Amino acid sequence: MFTIGRRAAIPGLLAIACLVPPASVQAQGSLVVYCGVQEEWCRIMATTFERETGIKVSMTRKSAGEVYAQVKAEAANPRGDIWWGGTGDPHLQAAEEGLTVEHESPQNKDLQDWALNQWKAAKKRTVGVYAGALGYSYNTDVLKKKGGAEPKCWADLLDPRFKDEVQVADPNASGTSYAMLATIVQIMGEDKGFEYLKKLHMNVNQYTKSGAAPAKAVSLGESVIGITFQHDAVVMAVQGAPVKIVSPCEGTGYEIGSMSIIKGARNPDNARKWYDWALTAAAQSLGPKAGVSYQVPSNKNAFLPEKSPRLGDIKLIDYDFAKYGSSTERRRLLGKWDNEVKNLPK
């Protein structure tokens, strides 16, 4: 950027000067955002923030587990500034391991209790930005051709007629799938929960990297059933896909999608600006405009789409975020899943 003196007399410079944006939106540095939600939502957040602040945003989209692994790998030389979105468990683990830093936003006064509880549990190192219930969806057209009763419970996914017809993400890469792993353990107990996961493995056709990918596969008829957060399946239903969304009869877990400032960020001031902005009602109302966000926003004044699942209508378990978001428990459960489930022959 350059400035032009009062007596500048070169027409070319004057013409260029007319193209320079007002001071309020002139370039104010840069920001690297690691984004854990859908690409479309990441993009509208980045472009809107850039337009409103003049801060140049470089955005990378990955699943929550992948972002956590990257933040940890880069700890000695951080490349990211802020981690926005993705399930809260890896955010909590990063906070416990000192990979993120404290911040208290003036927007806290407008946040839901569950968002602030996340912030307090992380000792101010992460905060809730949205919430959503776990569940699954199935393709009604494909199921009609296969025949049989509609699945209503977690137990129904073990039916032999769903052999190679269930899709779910790998919990090492996906926060969605780790939430599913932790949910099953909390509902059934660890021993019975892992027996369930071993049987489910026999029906799984693919462990994806993205937690939302199974919902897309179901919408296309590539899989009969996809285990995801329910709001990801709503996206497909709204687009006209023949899918039905299930809240399992045994109960289900939920996520608190979170946000954290990365320790050692190269642009800490801009990271704090994003953090405070992303908690405003206006910013949290952007997702629905992209047509991919049906989560419950953490700002009480943000827009809630009509099609968003209402948490009060779902049988939610008392999900232990502190325990299952801890470094020790996450590593232990993921290691056990790798050894006892993922590597099983079919």
Coordinates of N, CA and C in Angstrom, one line a residue, residues 34-258:
Y34 N -7.7 -22.0 10.4 CA -7.9 -23.4 10.2 C -9.4 -23.7 10.4
C35 N -10.1 -24.1 9.4 CA -11.6 -24.2 9.5 C -12.0 -25.6 9.6
G36 N -13.0 -25.9 10.5 CA -13.4 -27.3 10.7 C -14.8 -27.6 10.3
V37 N -15.4 -26.7 9.5 CA -16.8 -27.0 9.1 C -16.8 -27.2 7.5
Q38 N -18.0 -27.1 6.9 CA -18.1 -27.3 5.5 C -17.4 -26.2 4.7
E39 N -16.8 -26.5 3.6 CA -16.1 -25.5 2.7 C -16.9 -24.3 2.5
E40 N -18.2 -24.4 2.2 CA -19.0 -23.3 1.9 C -19.1 -22.3 3.0
W41 N -19.3 -22.9 4.2 CA -19.4 -22.1 5.4 C -18.0 -21.4 5.8
C42 N -17.0 -22.2 5.6 CA -15.6 -21.6 5.8 C -15.4 -20.4 4.9
R43 N -15.9 -20.5 3.6 CA -15.6 -19.5 2.6 C -16.4 -18.2 2.9
I44 N -17.7 -18.4 3.3 CA -18.5 -17.1 3.5 C -18.0 -16.4 4.8
M45 N -17.5 -17.2 5.8 CA -16.9 -16.5 7.0 C -15.7 -15.8 6.6
A46 N -14.8 -16.4 5.8 CA -13.5 -15.8 5.5 C -13.7 -14.5 4.6
T47 N -14.6 -14.6 3.6 CA -14.7 -13.5 2.7 C -15.4 -12.3 3.4
T48 N -16.4 -12.6 4.3 CA -17.1 -11.6 5.0 C -16.2 -10.9 5.9
F49 N -15.4 -11.6 6.7 CA -14.4 -11.0 7.7 C -13.4 -10.2 6.9
E50 N -12.9 -10.7 5.8 CA -12.0 -9.9 5.0 C -12.5 -8.6 4.5
R51 N -13.8 -8.7 4.0 CA -14.4 -7.5 3.5 C -14.7 -6.5 4.6
E52 N -15.1 -6.9 5.8 CA -15.4 -6.0 6.8 C -14.2 -5.4 7.5
T53 N -13.1 -6.1 7.5 CA -11.9 -5.6 8.3 C -10.7 -5.2 7.5
G54 N -10.7 -5.7 6.2 CA -9.5 -5.4 5.4 C -8.4 -6.4 5.7
I55 N -8.6 -7.3 6.6 CA -7.6 -8.3 7.0 C -7.6 -9.4 5.9
K56 N -6.4 -9.7 5.4 CA -6.3 -10.8 4.3 C -6.4 -12.1 5.0
V57 N -7.4 -13.0 4.6 CA -7.6 -14.3 5.2 C -7.1 -15.4 4.3
S58 N -6.2 -16.2 4.9 CA -5.8 -17.5 4.2 C -6.5 -18.6 5.0
M59 N -7.4 -19.4 4.3 CA -8.2 -20.4 5.0 C -7.9 -21.8 4.5
T60 N -7.7 -22.7 5.5 CA -7.5 -24.1 5.2 C -8.7 -24.9 5.8
R61 N -9.3 -25.8 5.1 CA -10.4 -26.6 5.6 C -10.0 -28.0 5.8
K62 N -10.2 -28.5 7.0 CA -9.9 -29.9 7.4 C -10.8 -30.3 8.5
S63 N -10.9 -31.6 8.7 CA -11.7 -32.2 9.8 C -11.0 -31.8 11.1
A64 N -11.8 -31.9 12.2 CA -11.3 -31.4 13.5 C -10.1 -32.2 13.9
G65 N -10.1 -33.5 13.7 CA -9.0 -34.4 14.1 C -7.7 -34.0 13.3
E66 N -7.9 -33.7 12.1 CA -6.8 -33.3 11.2 C -6.2 -32.0 11.6
V67 N -7.1 -31.0 12.0 CA -6.6 -29.7 12.4 C -5.8 -29.9 13.7
Y68 N -6.4 -30.7 14.6 CA -5.7 -30.9 15.9 C -4.3 -31.5 15.6
A69 N -4.2 -32.4 14.8 CA -2.9 -33.1 14.5 C -1.9 -32.0 13.9
Q70 N -2.4 -31.2 13.0 CA -1.6 -30.1 12.4 C -1.1 -29.1 13.4
V71 N -2.0 -28.7 14.3 CA -1.7 -27.7 15.3 C -0.6 -28.3 16.2
K72 N -0.7 -29.5 16.5 CA 0.2 -30.2 17.4 C 1.6 -30.3 16.7
A73 N 1.6 -30.7 15.4 CA 2.8 -30.9 14.7 C 3.5 -29.6 14.5
E74 N 2.8 -28.5 14.4 CA 3.4 -27.2 14.2 C 3.7 -26.4 15.4
A75 N 3.5 -27.0 16.6 CA 3.6 -26.3 17.9 C 4.9 -25.5 18.0
A76 N 6.0 -26.0 17.5 CA 7.3 -25.3 17.6 C 7.4 -24.2 16.7
N77 N 6.6 -24.2 15.6 CA 6.6 -23.1 14.6 C 5.2 -23.0 14.0
P78 N 4.3 -22.4 14.8 CA 2.9 -22.3 14.4 C 2.7 -21.6 13.0
R79 N 1.9 -22.1 12.2 CA 1.6 -21.5 10.9 C 0.2 -20.9 10.9
G80 N -0.7 -21.5 11.7 CA -2.1 -21.0 11.9 C -2.2 -20.0 13.0
D81 N -3.2 -19.2 12.9 CA -3.5 -18.2 13.9 C -4.8 -18.6 14.7
I82 N -5.8 -19.0 14.0 CA -7.0 -19.4 14.7 C -7.6 -20.6 14.2
W83 N -8.2 -21.4 15.0 CA -8.9 -22.7 14.7 C -10.3 -22.5 14.9
W84 N -11.1 -22.4 13.9 CA -12.6 -22.1 14.0 C -13.4 -23.3 13.5
G85 N -14.3 -23.8 14.4 CA -15.2 -24.9 14.1 C -14.6 -26.2 14.3
G86 N -15.4 -27.2 14.1 CA -15.0 -28.6 14.4 C -15.4 -29.0 15.8
T87 N -15.6 -30.3 16.1 CA -16.1 -30.7 17.4 C -15.2 -30.3 18.5
G88 N -15.8 -30.1 19.7 CA -15.0 -29.5 20.8 C -14.0 -30.4 21.4
D89 N -14.1 -31.8 21.3 CA -13.2 -32.7 22.0 C -11.8 -32.4 21.7
P90 N -11.4 -32.3 20.4 CA -10.0 -32.0 20.1 C -9.6 -30.6 20.5
H91 N -10.5 -29.6 20.5 CA -10.2 -28.3 21.0 C -9.8 -28.4 22.5
L92 N -10.6 -29.2 23.2 CA -10.3 -29.3 24.7 C -9.0 -30.0 24.9
Q93 N -8.7 -31.0 24.0 CA -7.4 -31.6 24.2 C -6.2 -30.7 23.9
A94 N -6.4 -29.9 22.8 CA -5.4 -28.9 22.5 C -5.2 -27.9 23.6
A95 N -6.3 -27.5 24.3 CA -6.3 -26.6 25.4 C -5.5 -27.2 26.6
E96 N -5.8 -28.4 26.9 CA -5.1 -29.1 27.9 C -3.6 -29.2 27.7
E97 N -3.2 -29.4 26.4 CA -1.8 -29.6 26.1 C -1.1 -28.3 25.9
G98 N -1.8 -27.2 26.1 CA -1.1 -25.8 26.0 C -0.9 -25.4 24.6
L99 N -1.7 -25.9 23.6 CA -1.5 -25.6 22.2 C -2.3 -24.3 21.8
T100 N -3.2 -23.9 22.7 CA -4.0 -22.7 22.5 C -3.9 -21.8 23.7
V101 N -4.4 -20.6 23.5 CA -4.2 -19.5 24.5 C -5.6 -19.0 25.0
E102 N -5.5 -18.4 26.2 CA -6.7 -17.8 26.8 C -7.2 -16.6 26.1
H103 N -8.5 -16.4 26.1 CA -9.1 -15.2 25.6 C -10.5 -15.0 26.1
E104 N -10.9 -13.8 26.5 CA -12.2 -13.6 27.0 C -12.8 -12.5 26.1
S105 N -13.9 -12.9 25.4 CA -14.5 -12.0 24.5 C -15.6 -11.2 25.1
P106 N -15.8 -9.9 24.7 CA -16.9 -9.1 25.1 C -18.3 -9.7 24.7
Q107 N -18.2 -10.7 23.7 CA -19.5 -11.3 23.3 C -20.0 -12.4 24.2
N108 N -19.2 -12.7 25.2 CA -19.6 -13.8 26.2 C -20.9 -13.5 26.8
K109 N -21.3 -12.3 27.0 CA -22.6 -11.9 27.6 C -23.8 -12.4 26.8
D110 N -23.6 -12.7 25.5 CA -24.7 -13.1 24.7 C -24.7 -14.6 24.3
L111 N -23.8 -15.3 25.0 CA -23.6 -16.7 24.6 C -24.5 -17.7 25.4
Q112 N -24.9 -18.8 24.8 CA -25.6 -19.9 25.5 C -24.7 -20.4 26.6
D113 N -25.4 -21.0 27.7 CA -24.6 -21.5 28.8 C -23.7 -22.6 28.4
W114 N -24.1 -23.5 27.4 CA -23.2 -24.6 27.0 C -21.9 -24.1 26.3
A115 N -22.0 -22.9 25.7 CA -20.8 -22.4 25.1 C -19.9 -21.8 26.1
L116 N -20.4 -21.2 27.1 CA -19.6 -20.7 28.2 C -19.0 -21.8 29.1
N117 N -19.8 -22.9 29.2 CA -19.3 -24.0 30.0 C -18.1 -24.6 29.3
Q118 N -18.1 -24.7 28.0 CA -16.9 -25.1 27.2 C -15.7 -24.3 27.5
W119 N -16.0 -23.0 27.5 CA -14.9 -22.0 27.7 C -14.3 -22.1 29.1
K120 N -15.2 -22.3 30.1 CA -14.7 -22.5 31.5 C -14.0 -23.8 31.7
A121 N -14.5 -24.9 31.0 CA -13.8 -26.2 31.2 C -12.4 -26.1 30.6
A122 N -12.2 -25.3 29.5 CA -10.9 -25.2 28.9 C -10.1 -24.1 29.5
K123 N -10.5 -23.6 30.6 CA -9.7 -22.5 31.3 C -9.5 -21.3 30.3
K124 N -10.6 -21.0 29.6 CA -10.7 -19.8 28.7 C -9.9 -20.0 27.4
R125 N -9.5 -21.3 27.1 CA -8.7 -21.5 25.9 C -9.5 -22.0 24.7
T126 N -10.8 -22.2 24.8 CA -11.7 -22.5 23.7 C -13.1 -22.1 24.1
V127 N -13.9 -21.9 23.1 CA -15.3 -21.5 23.4 C -16.2 -22.1 22.4
G128 N -17.5 -22.3 22.8 CA -18.5 -22.9 21.9 C -19.0 -22.0 20.9
V129 N -19.1 -22.4 19.6 CA -19.7 -21.5 18.6 C -21.0 -22.1 18.0
Y130 N -21.2 -23.4 18.2 CA -22.4 -24.0 17.7 C -22.6 -25.3 18.4
A131 N -23.8 -25.9 18.4 CA -24.0 -27.2 18.9 C -24.9 -28.1 17.9
G132 N -24.7 -29.4 18.0 CA -25.5 -30.2 17.1 C -25.5 -31.7 17.7
A133 N -26.6 -32.4 17.4 CA -26.8 -33.7 17.9 C -26.3 -34.8 16.9
L134 N -25.7 -35.8 17.5 CA -25.3 -37.0 16.6 C -26.5 -37.8 16.2
G135 N -26.4 -38.5 15.1 CA -27.4 -39.4 14.7 C -27.0 -40.1 13.4
Y136 N -28.0 -40.5 12.6 CA -27.7 -41.0 11.3 C -28.8 -40.8 10.3
S137 N -28.5 -40.9 9.1 CA -29.6 -40.8 8.1 C -29.5 -42.0 7.2
Y138 N -30.7 -42.2 6.5 CA -30.7 -43.3 5.5 C -31.4 -42.9 4.3
N139 N -31.1 -43.6 3.2 CA -31.7 -43.2 1.9 C -33.0 -44.0 1.8
T140 N -34.1 -43.3 1.8 CA -35.4 -44.0 1.8 C -35.7 -44.8 0.5
D141 N -35.2 -44.3 -0.6 CA -35.5 -45.0 -1.9 C -34.7 -46.3 -1.9
V142 N -33.5 -46.3 -1.5 CA -32.6 -47.5 -1.5 C -33.2 -48.5 -0.5
L143 N -33.5 -48.0 0.7 CA -34.0 -48.9 1.8 C -35.3 -49.6 1.3
K144 N -36.2 -48.9 0.6 CA -37.5 -49.4 0.1 C -37.2 -50.6 -0.8
K145 N -36.2 -50.5 -1.6 CA -35.8 -51.6 -2.5 C -35.3 -52.8 -1.8
K146 N -34.5 -52.5 -0.7 CA -33.9 -53.6 0.1 C -35.0 -54.3 0.9
G147 N -35.9 -53.5 1.3 CA -37.0 -54.1 2.2 C -36.6 -54.2 3.6
G148 N -37.6 -54.4 4.5 CA -37.3 -54.5 5.9 C -37.7 -53.2 6.6
A149 N -37.7 -53.3 7.9 CA -38.1 -52.2 8.8 C -37.1 -51.1 8.7
E150 N -37.6 -49.9 9.0 CA -36.7 -48.7 9.0 C -35.9 -48.7 10.3
P151 N -34.6 -48.4 10.3 CA -33.8 -48.4 11.5 C -34.2 -47.2 12.4
K152 N -34.3 -47.4 13.7 CA -34.7 -46.4 14.6 C -33.7 -46.2 15.8
C153 N -32.8 -47.2 15.9 CA -31.9 -47.3 17.1 C -30.5 -47.6 16.6
W154 N -29.5 -47.4 17.5 CA -28.1 -47.7 17.2 C -28.1 -49.2 17.0
A155 N -28.8 -50.0 17.7 CA -28.8 -51.5 17.6 C -29.2 -51.9 16.2
D156 N -30.1 -51.2 15.5 CA -30.5 -51.6 14.2 C -29.5 -51.5 13.1
L157 N -28.4 -50.8 13.4 CA -27.3 -50.7 12.4 C -26.5 -51.9 12.3
L158 N -26.7 -52.9 13.2 CA -26.0 -54.2 13.1 C -26.7 -55.2 12.3
D159 N -27.9 -54.9 11.8 CA -28.7 -55.8 11.0 C -27.8 -56.3 9.8
P160 N -27.7 -57.6 9.6 CA -26.9 -58.2 8.4 C -27.3 -57.6 7.1
R161 N -28.6 -57.1 6.9 CA -29.0 -56.6 5.6 C -28.2 -55.3 5.3
F162 N -27.6 -54.7 6.3 CA -26.8 -53.5 6.1 C -25.3 -53.8 5.9
K163 N -25.0 -55.0 5.5 CA -23.6 -55.4 5.3 C -23.0 -54.5 4.2
D164 N -21.9 -53.8 4.5 CA -21.2 -52.9 3.5 C -22.1 -51.7 3.1
E165 N -23.1 -51.4 3.9 CA -24.0 -50.3 3.6 C -24.0 -49.2 4.6
V166 N -23.1 -49.2 5.6 CA -23.0 -48.1 6.5 C -21.7 -47.4 6.3
Q167 N -21.8 -46.1 6.3 CA -20.6 -45.3 6.2 C -20.4 -44.4 7.4
V168 N -19.2 -44.2 7.9 CA -18.9 -43.4 9.0 C -17.4 -42.9 8.9
A169 N -17.1 -41.9 9.5 CA -15.7 -41.4 9.4 C -14.8 -42.1 10.4
D170 N -13.5 -42.0 10.1 CA -12.5 -42.5 11.0 C -12.3 -41.5 12.2
P171 N -12.5 -42.0 13.4 CA -12.4 -41.1 14.6 C -11.0 -40.5 14.8
N172 N -10.0 -41.0 14.2 CA -8.7 -40.3 14.3 C -8.7 -39.0 13.5
A173 N -9.4 -39.0 12.4 CA -9.4 -37.8 11.5 C -10.6 -36.9 11.8
S174 N -11.7 -37.5 12.2 CA -13.0 -36.8 12.3 C -13.5 -36.6 13.8
G175 N -13.7 -35.4 14.1 CA -14.3 -35.1 15.5 C -15.7 -35.7 15.5
T176 N -16.5 -35.7 14.4 CA -17.8 -36.3 14.4 C -17.7 -37.8 14.8
S177 N -16.8 -38.5 14.2 CA -16.7 -39.9 14.5 C -16.2 -40.2 15.9
Y178 N -15.3 -39.4 16.4 CA -14.8 -39.5 17.8 C -16.0 -39.3 18.7
A179 N -16.8 -38.4 18.4 CA -18.0 -38.1 19.3 C -18.9 -39.4 19.2
M180 N -19.0 -40.0 18.1 CA -19.8 -41.3 18.0 C -19.1 -42.4 18.9
L181 N -17.8 -42.5 18.8 CA -17.1 -43.5 19.6 C -17.4 -43.2 21.1
A182 N -17.2 -42.0 21.5 CA -17.4 -41.6 22.9 C -18.8 -41.8 23.3
T183 N -19.8 -41.5 22.4 CA -21.2 -41.6 22.7 C -21.6 -43.1 23.0
I184 N -21.1 -44.0 22.1 CA -21.4 -45.4 22.2 C -20.8 -46.0 23.6
V185 N -19.6 -45.6 23.9 CA -19.0 -46.0 25.2 C -19.8 -45.5 26.4
Q186 N -20.3 -44.3 26.3 CA -21.1 -43.7 27.4 C -22.5 -44.3 27.5
I187 N -23.1 -44.7 26.4 CA -24.4 -45.3 26.4 C -24.4 -46.8 26.9
M188 N -23.4 -47.5 26.4 CA -23.4 -49.0 26.6 C -22.4 -49.4 27.6
G189 N -21.4 -48.6 28.0 CA -20.3 -49.0 28.8 C -19.2 -49.4 27.8
E190 N -17.9 -49.4 28.3 CA -16.8 -49.6 27.4 C -16.8 -51.0 26.8
D191 N -17.0 -52.0 27.6 CA -16.9 -53.3 27.1 C -17.9 -53.6 26.0
K192 N -19.2 -53.4 26.4 CA -20.3 -53.6 25.5 C -20.2 -52.6 24.3
G193 N -19.7 -51.4 24.5 CA -19.6 -50.4 23.5 C -18.6 -50.9 22.4
F194 N -17.5 -51.4 22.8 CA -16.5 -51.9 21.8 C -17.0 -53.2 21.1
E195 N -17.8 -54.0 21.8 CA -18.4 -55.2 21.1 C -19.3 -54.7 20.0
Y196 N -20.1 -53.6 20.4 CA -21.0 -53.1 19.4 C -20.2 -52.5 18.2
L197 N -19.1 -51.8 18.4 CA -18.3 -51.2 17.4 C -17.6 -52.2 16.5
K198 N -17.3 -53.4 17.1 CA -16.7 -54.5 16.3 C -17.7 -55.1 15.3
K199 N -19.0 -55.2 15.8 CA -20.0 -55.7 15.0 C -20.4 -54.7 13.9
L200 N -20.4 -53.4 14.3 CA -20.7 -52.4 13.3 C -19.7 -52.4 12.2
H201 N -18.4 -52.6 12.5 CA -17.4 -52.7 11.6 C -17.7 -53.6 10.4
M202 N -18.4 -54.7 10.7 CA -18.7 -55.7 9.6 C -19.7 -55.1 8.6
N203 N -20.4 -54.0 9.0 CA -21.3 -53.4 8.1 C -20.8 -52.1 7.4
V204 N -19.6 -51.6 7.9 CA -19.1 -50.4 7.4 C -18.4 -50.6 6.0
N205 N -18.7 -49.8 5.1 CA -18.1 -49.9 3.7 C -16.9 -49.0 3.6
Q206 N -16.8 -47.9 4.4 CA -15.7 -47.0 4.3 C -15.6 -46.1 5.5
Y207 N -14.4 -45.9 6.0 CA -14.2 -44.9 7.1 C -13.6 -43.7 6.4
T208 N -14.4 -42.6 6.3 CA -14.0 -41.4 5.6 C -13.1 -40.5 6.5
K209 N -12.5 -39.5 5.9 CA -11.8 -38.5 6.6 C -12.8 -37.4 7.2
S210 N -13.7 -37.1 6.4 CA -14.7 -36.0 6.7 C -15.9 -36.6 7.5
G211 N -16.2 -36.0 8.6 CA -17.4 -36.4 9.3 C -18.7 -36.2 8.6
A212 N -18.8 -35.2 7.7 CA -20.0 -35.0 7.0 C -20.2 -35.8 5.7
A213 N -19.1 -36.4 5.2 CA -19.1 -37.1 4.0 C -20.1 -38.3 3.9
P214 N -20.3 -39.0 5.0 CA -21.3 -40.1 4.9 C -22.7 -39.6 4.6
A215 N -23.1 -38.4 5.0 CA -24.4 -37.8 4.7 C -24.5 -37.6 3.1
K216 N -23.5 -37.2 2.5 CA -23.4 -37.0 1.1 C -23.6 -38.3 0.4
A217 N -22.9 -39.3 0.8 CA -22.9 -40.7 0.2 C -24.3 -41.2 0.3
V218 N -25.0 -41.0 1.4 CA -26.4 -41.5 1.6 C -27.3 -40.7 0.6
S219 N -27.1 -39.4 0.5 CA -28.0 -38.7 -0.4 C -27.9 -39.1 -1.9
L220 N -26.7 -39.7 -2.3 CA -26.5 -40.1 -3.6 C -26.8 -41.6 -3.8
G221 N -27.2 -42.3 -2.7 CA -27.5 -43.7 -2.8 C -26.3 -44.6 -2.8
E222 N -25.1 -44.0 -2.5 CA -23.9 -44.8 -2.5 C -23.8 -45.7 -1.2
S223 N -24.4 -45.2 -0.2 CA -24.6 -46.0 1.1 C -26.0 -45.9 1.5
V224 N -26.5 -46.9 2.2 CA -27.9 -46.8 2.7 C -27.9 -45.9 4.0
I225 N -26.9 -46.1 4.8 CA -26.9 -45.4 6.1 C -25.6 -44.6 6.3
G226 N -25.7 -43.4 6.8 CA -24.5 -42.6 7.1 C -24.6 -42.0 8.5
I227 N -23.6 -42.3 9.3 CA -23.5 -41.8 10.7 C -22.8 -40.4 10.7
T228 N -23.6 -39.4 11.1 CA -23.0 -38.0 11.1 C -23.8 -37.2 12.2
F229 N -23.4 -36.0 12.3 CA -24.2 -35.1 13.1 C -25.5 -34.8 12.3
Q230 N -26.6 -34.7 12.9 CA -27.9 -34.6 12.2 C -28.0 -33.4 11.3
H231 N -27.4 -32.3 11.7 CA -27.5 -31.1 10.9 C -26.8 -31.3 9.5
D232 N -25.8 -32.2 9.4 CA -25.2 -32.5 8.1 C -26.1 -33.2 7.2
A233 N -26.9 -34.0 7.7 CA -27.9 -34.8 6.9 C -29.1 -33.8 6.5
V234 N -29.4 -32.8 7.4 CA -30.4 -31.9 7.1 C -30.1 -31.1 5.8
V235 N -28.8 -30.8 5.6 CA -28.3 -30.2 4.4 C -28.8 -30.9 3.1
M236 N -28.6 -32.3 3.2 CA -29.0 -33.1 2.0 C -30.5 -33.1 1.8
A237 N -31.2 -33.2 2.9 CA -32.7 -33.2 2.9 C -33.2 -32.0 2.3
V238 N -32.7 -30.8 2.7 CA -33.1 -29.5 2.2 C -32.9 -29.4 0.7
Q239 N -31.8 -30.1 0.2 CA -31.5 -30.0 -1.2 C -32.3 -31.0 -2.0
G240 N -33.2 -31.7 -1.3 CA -34.2 -32.6 -2.0 C -33.8 -34.0 -2.1
A241 N -32.7 -34.5 -1.4 CA -32.3 -35.9 -1.4 C -33.3 -36.7 -0.6
P242 N -33.5 -38.0 -1.0 CA -34.5 -38.8 -0.3 C -33.9 -39.4 0.9
V243 N -33.7 -38.6 1.9 CA -33.1 -39.1 3.2 C -34.0 -38.8 4.4
K244 N -33.9 -39.7 5.3 CA -34.6 -39.5 6.6 C -33.6 -39.5 7.7
I245 N -33.8 -38.6 8.7 CA -32.8 -38.4 9.8 C -33.3 -39.1 11.0
V246 N -32.4 -39.8 11.7 CA -32.8 -40.6 12.9 C -32.1 -40.1 14.1
S247 N -32.8 -39.9 15.2 CA -32.3 -39.7 16.5 C -32.4 -41.0 17.2
P248 N -31.3 -41.8 17.4 CA -31.4 -43.1 17.9 C -32.2 -43.3 19.2
C249 N -32.9 -44.3 19.3 CA -33.8 -44.5 20.4 C -33.1 -44.7 21.8
E250 N -31.9 -45.2 21.8 CA -31.2 -45.4 23.0 C -30.7 -44.0 23.6
G251 N -30.7 -43.0 22.8 CA -30.1 -41.7 23.2 C -28.9 -41.4 22.3
T252 N -28.4 -40.2 22.4 CA -27.3 -39.9 21.5 C -26.5 -38.7 22.1
G253 N -25.2 -38.6 21.7 CA -24.4 -37.6 22.1 C -24.5 -36.3 21.3
Y254 N -23.8 -35.3 21.6 CA -23.9 -34.1 20.8 C -22.5 -33.4 20.9
E255 N -22.3 -32.4 20.0 CA -21.1 -31.7 19.9 C -21.3 -30.3 20.3
I256 N -20.2 -29.7 20.8 CA -20.1 -28.2 20.9 C -19.0 -27.8 20.0
G257 N -19.3 -27.4 18.8 CA -18.3 -26.9 17.9 C -17.6 -25.7 18.5
S258 N -16.3 -25.7 18.4 CA -15.6 -24.7 19.2 C -14.6 -23.9 18.4

